[in-house]
Structure formats: C-alpha cells, structure tokens
C-alpha cells in the first residue's frame, strides 16, 4: 500500500480528513490541532506518529512506505 491507496482506504472507511495527515497526499488546511501522520523520516525510512499541542511525536519508524501506511491504517480503522 502506498500513500494514495492509504488515503483512498481511509476515505472509503469514512475516517474524517482532520484525523490524519499523509505527506504529499492529504495535508489538511487549516492544520487540525491534533492528528495522526505518516511522513518520510530523516534517515530515509518512514515515520508514523501523532501531532498534539504543536509537537510531532513519532510513534514508530518503518523501513518503507508500505509498512508505514499499513501502520497508520491500523491506528485509524
């Protein structure tokens, strides 16, 4: 699963768009006060986490986009 397929799955599952942020695919404006995210990590991998009170908290690091997307999907569905 890539980021576009993840977004399609979340829309199909009727998860409100303000609950998540997917780098390059779904970046709500204005930015919600808190949400779960998937993004590229600094070391070339991928990260999933939570944005709360103005801070990104990484929950897990993944070797590839597919693993990160699967993790975010499991957190939201």
Tab-separated table of C-alpha atoms in Angstrom:
chain	number	residue	atom	x	y	z
A	1	UNK	CA	0.000	0.000	0.000
A	2	UNK	CA	1.290	3.455	-0.868
A	3	UNK	CA	0.116	6.846	0.414
A	4	UNK	CA	-2.530	7.284	-2.282
A	5	UNK	CA	-4.008	3.841	-1.599
A	6	UNK	CA	-3.952	4.622	2.137
A	7	UNK	CA	-5.875	7.837	1.551
A	8	UNK	CA	-8.427	6.013	-0.607
A	9	UNK	CA	-8.880	3.351	2.102
A	10	UNK	CA	-9.415	5.996	4.792
A	11	UNK	CA	-11.955	7.851	2.652
A	12	UNK	CA	-13.763	4.572	1.960
A	13	UNK	CA	-13.783	3.805	5.704
A	14	UNK	CA	-15.273	7.294	6.276
A	15	UNK	CA	-12.484	8.414	8.605
A	16	UNK	CA	-12.759	12.220	8.871
A	17	UNK	CA	-9.975	14.009	6.986
A	18	UNK	CA	-8.984	16.049	10.027
A	19	UNK	CA	-7.895	12.914	11.880
A	20	UNK	CA	-4.833	12.266	9.701
A	21	UNK	CA	-2.083	13.863	7.613
A	22	UNK	CA	-0.393	11.976	4.764
A	23	UNK	CA	2.722	13.647	3.394
A	24	UNK	CA	2.209	14.854	-0.169
A	25	UNK	CA	-1.276	13.353	-0.471
A	26	UNK	CA	-3.567	14.674	2.265
A	27	UNK	CA	-2.394	17.749	4.176
A	28	UNK	CA	-5.498	19.479	5.606
A	29	UNK	CA	-5.653	23.282	5.635
A	30	UNK	CA	-6.050	24.744	8.128
A	31	UNK	CA	-3.951	22.299	10.085
A	32	UNK	CA	-6.052	20.467	12.697
A	33	UNK	CA	-4.974	20.857	16.361
A	34	UNK	CA	-4.132	17.139	16.610
A	35	UNK	CA	-3.916	14.265	14.127
A	36	UNK	CA	-2.038	11.084	13.215
A	37	UNK	CA	0.536	11.295	10.446
A	38	UNK	CA	2.735	9.386	8.029
A	39	UNK	CA	5.834	11.075	6.593
A	40	UNK	CA	9.319	10.431	5.293
A	41	UNK	CA	11.813	10.089	8.099
A	42	UNK	CA	15.138	11.827	8.327
A	43	UNK	CA	17.125	8.624	7.840
A	44	UNK	CA	15.469	7.605	4.572
A	45	UNK	CA	12.746	5.464	6.157
A	46	UNK	CA	9.191	6.418	7.063
A	47	UNK	CA	7.549	7.534	10.306
A	48	UNK	CA	4.082	7.335	11.780
A	49	UNK	CA	3.073	9.389	14.739
A	50	UNK	CA	0.795	11.893	16.400
A	51	UNK	CA	0.745	15.679	16.253
A	52	UNK	CA	-0.533	17.134	19.532
A	53	UNK	CA	-0.150	20.553	21.124
A	54	UNK	CA	2.128	21.747	18.339
A	55	UNK	CA	4.560	18.816	18.598
A	56	UNK	CA	5.169	15.850	16.292
A	57	UNK	CA	5.622	12.681	18.354
A	58	UNK	CA	6.983	9.762	16.340
A	59	UNK	CA	5.319	6.504	17.392
A	60	UNK	CA	7.167	4.174	15.007
A	61	UNK	CA	9.841	4.163	12.311
A	62	UNK	CA	9.413	1.930	9.266
A	63	UNK	CA	11.793	0.697	6.557
A	64	UNK	CA	9.413	1.540	3.713
A	65	UNK	CA	6.283	3.437	2.728
A	66	UNK	CA	4.098	0.312	2.647
A	67	UNK	CA	4.841	-0.596	6.261
A	68	UNK	CA	4.228	2.973	7.433
A	69	UNK	CA	0.924	3.190	5.561
A	70	UNK	CA	-0.238	-0.152	6.959
A	71	UNK	CA	0.585	1.051	10.489
A	72	UNK	CA	-1.328	4.320	10.094
A	73	UNK	CA	-4.300	2.443	8.656
A	74	UNK	CA	-4.313	0.092	11.655
A	75	UNK	CA	-4.294	3.068	14.018
A	76	UNK	CA	-7.282	4.716	12.356
A	77	UNK	CA	-9.587	1.849	11.367
